[in-house]
XYZ file of C-alpha atoms in Angstrom:
217
model
C 0.000 0.000 0.000
C 3.007 2.331 0.230
C 3.915 2.370 -3.471
C 1.916 2.761 -6.649
C 1.368 -0.659 -8.173
C -0.871 -3.699 -8.132
C -1.517 -6.978 -9.893
C -4.226 -7.264 -12.471
C -6.583 -6.955 -14.104
C -8.103 -10.060 -12.546
C -10.978 -11.943 -14.206
C -13.228 -11.556 -11.167
C -13.370 -10.107 -7.684
C -12.841 -13.570 -6.216
C -9.684 -14.059 -8.268
C -8.417 -10.623 -7.261
C -9.057 -11.245 -3.558
C -7.135 -14.506 -3.741
C -4.011 -12.509 -4.650
C -4.026 -10.181 -1.619
C -3.845 -11.540 1.974
C -5.224 -8.211 3.219
C -8.577 -9.058 1.649
C -9.132 -11.827 4.220
C -8.052 -10.166 7.488
C -11.017 -9.056 9.584
C -8.800 -6.572 11.452
C -8.836 -4.398 8.330
C -12.623 -4.188 8.021
C -14.108 -0.689 7.924
C -17.742 0.428 7.911
C -18.892 3.601 6.154
C -22.343 5.124 6.457
C -23.583 6.087 2.996
C -25.249 9.432 2.358
C -28.147 7.721 0.547
C -28.652 5.397 3.502
C -27.176 2.082 4.448
C -23.602 1.066 5.125
C -20.641 -0.045 3.068
C -18.261 -2.546 4.600
C -14.874 -3.008 2.968
C -11.293 -4.066 3.706
C -8.799 -1.210 4.137
C -5.820 -3.119 2.693
C -7.679 -4.910 -0.089
C -7.012 -3.199 -3.426
C -9.723 -5.067 -5.356
C -12.625 -3.066 -6.780
C -15.035 -3.111 -9.710
C -14.590 -0.699 -12.597
C -17.395 1.719 -13.413
C -20.059 0.017 -15.479
C -19.384 -3.394 -13.975
C -22.347 -5.735 -13.622
C -20.904 -7.492 -10.579
C -22.823 -5.437 -8.047
C -23.328 -1.877 -6.821
C -20.601 -2.222 -4.205
C -17.303 -1.671 -6.048
C -15.427 -3.573 -3.314
C -17.774 -6.541 -3.051
C -17.940 -9.851 -4.864
C -20.881 -10.566 -7.224
C -22.729 -12.452 -4.504
C -22.715 -9.550 -2.032
C -25.961 -7.970 -0.838
C -26.345 -4.557 -2.458
C -29.784 -3.600 -1.063
C -29.864 -0.068 0.291
C -29.891 0.027 4.091
C -28.098 -3.303 4.434
C -24.440 -4.066 4.950
C -22.669 -4.767 1.665
C -20.160 -7.372 2.751
C -18.220 -9.521 0.316
C -18.298 -13.235 0.968
C -14.973 -14.447 2.421
C -12.654 -16.345 0.145
C -9.527 -18.344 0.791
C -6.312 -18.818 -1.113
C -6.274 -22.288 -2.718
C -3.904 -24.743 -1.085
C -0.514 -24.829 -2.708
C -0.969 -21.504 -4.498
C 1.395 -18.574 -4.071
C 1.311 -14.855 -4.703
C 2.628 -13.640 -8.076
C 6.221 -12.441 -8.075
C 6.272 -8.946 -9.663
C 9.986 -9.363 -10.371
C 9.614 -12.680 -12.163
C 10.395 -11.319 -15.612
C 12.026 -13.557 -18.141
C 15.707 -12.905 -18.760
C 17.614 -12.286 -20.946
C 15.657 -9.256 -22.134
C 16.247 -7.187 -25.255
C 15.960 -3.398 -25.154
C 16.099 -0.913 -28.027
C 18.668 1.807 -27.337
C 20.523 4.692 -28.936
C 24.261 4.613 -28.181
C 26.885 7.311 -28.586
C 30.256 8.310 -27.120
C 30.686 11.845 -25.811
C 34.017 13.587 -25.190
C 34.366 15.942 -22.224
C 37.226 18.203 -21.113
C 37.236 16.632 -17.640
C 39.269 14.075 -15.742
C 37.709 10.886 -14.444
C 37.954 12.303 -10.910
C 36.147 15.478 -11.940
C 33.349 13.467 -13.538
C 31.851 12.673 -10.127
C 28.293 11.774 -9.172
C 27.117 15.380 -9.482
C 28.687 15.750 -12.930
C 27.173 12.432 -14.025
C 23.740 13.660 -12.949
C 24.340 16.865 -14.927
C 25.337 14.718 -17.925
C 22.052 12.790 -17.751
C 20.075 16.021 -17.469
C 21.920 17.436 -20.469
C 21.315 14.311 -22.557
C 17.654 14.386 -21.509
C 17.421 17.875 -23.036
C 19.569 17.136 -26.080
C 17.758 13.928 -27.057
C 14.271 14.932 -25.909
C 13.831 11.758 -23.854
C 12.899 11.096 -20.201
C 15.849 11.576 -17.849
C 15.539 8.046 -16.488
C 15.991 6.678 -20.023
C 19.613 7.903 -20.070
C 22.329 5.521 -18.845
C 26.100 5.922 -18.591
C 27.594 2.555 -19.530
C 31.334 3.372 -19.641
C 33.730 6.138 -18.587
C 37.190 6.108 -20.189
C 40.097 8.400 -19.394
C 41.985 9.163 -22.609
C 45.655 8.212 -22.206
C 48.215 10.995 -22.307
C 49.850 10.279 -25.666
C 50.367 11.777 -29.088
C 46.653 11.180 -29.841
C 45.657 12.807 -26.584
C 47.545 16.030 -27.388
C 45.539 16.370 -30.607
C 42.170 16.040 -28.866
C 40.025 18.671 -27.185
C 38.647 16.177 -24.674
C 40.255 14.034 -21.991
C 37.292 11.834 -21.019
C 35.066 9.635 -23.153
C 31.595 8.785 -21.827
C 29.611 5.993 -23.455
C 25.905 6.692 -23.145
C 22.842 4.585 -23.937
C 19.312 5.960 -24.230
C 16.475 3.462 -23.880
C 13.653 3.851 -26.411
C 10.417 1.910 -26.973
C 11.089 0.649 -30.521
C 13.630 0.480 -33.362
C 11.694 3.263 -35.100
C 12.053 5.475 -32.023
C 15.777 4.649 -31.924
C 16.199 5.794 -35.522
C 14.279 9.017 -34.813
C 16.250 9.887 -31.662
C 19.590 9.036 -33.292
C 18.915 11.218 -36.354
C 17.856 14.166 -34.198
C 20.831 13.949 -31.814
C 23.211 16.248 -33.704
C 26.410 17.848 -32.418
C 24.551 21.152 -32.046
C 21.848 19.491 -29.915
C 24.480 17.685 -27.847
C 26.404 20.907 -27.255
C 23.215 22.779 -26.344
C 22.096 20.182 -23.813
C 25.425 19.477 -22.101
C 26.764 23.028 -21.921
C 23.389 24.058 -20.541
C 23.927 21.455 -17.802
C 27.321 22.973 -16.978
C 29.634 20.475 -18.720
C 32.564 22.084 -20.579
C 33.416 21.613 -24.251
C 31.359 18.493 -25.094
C 31.957 16.820 -28.414
C 30.560 13.778 -30.187
C 33.308 11.158 -30.393
C 31.026 8.680 -32.157
C 27.652 9.475 -33.682
C 24.419 8.229 -32.151
C 23.271 4.871 -33.557
C 20.283 2.669 -32.829
C 20.970 -0.846 -31.605
C 19.510 -3.651 -29.500
C 20.922 -4.353 -26.057
C 20.549 -7.791 -24.517
C 20.287 -7.739 -20.739
C 20.987 -10.950 -18.825
C 19.713 -9.582 -15.476
C 17.423 -6.769 -14.272
C 19.143 -3.358 -14.496
C 20.496 -1.877 -11.268
C 19.219 1.648 -10.575
C 22.022 4.223 -10.547
C-alpha cells in the first residue's frame, strides 16, 4: 500500500481477492455510512474493486454475490487462497531481455575524478534535453580516461563517456539518433554545466541484450 502498483486486471473479484492476503483479514474491516442510507463494509488493505459500469454489483469492493440492497451491509463473501498456491512475483520477468537503445560516445574536457556523481547527474540532465527523452531513459555505460599520448595532445577532450538511451522501438531509436546532432548535444550538455562536449562517435540505434534486471544508478 506504500507504493503505486498492483496486480491485475483479474478476471473476477474472487480471483483478485485470492491474490491479496489483506482481503481476508477481519482486522482491516471498515464500515462507512452512505449518504443515501445504508452502510458499506470493505477491507482497508484490499485493493480489489469493480470498474465503473461493472455488472458485478453496486458495491465496487464486493464480490458478485454480495448484498447490495440499500440500508443493508454490503459485505463480500470471504474467500480463501487455494492450497498450494502462491502470490505472483512482480519481479519474475524472463531474462535475458532485449531493449532498443541509442548509443553514442561523448568527449568531455574533464578528468575521471572530476566526472563525479554530481557531474554524471548533470550529464544525464543534459542528454535528456539534447535527445528529448525522459531523464531516467539515459544511462552511462562506460567512462574512459583518454591516455596521455600523441593522440591525446591532438584532442580537445580528456574523457570519453559511453551513453545509452532506452527507447520503446527500433523506429524510435532511428528518430532519436537522427535528431541527436552535435549542435543538440552541445546545447544540452553546456546548458547542464559540462565544458566543451563533443561527439566522439555518432548516435546509432541498436539492440541491447540484458541478462539480469538493471540496477538503478
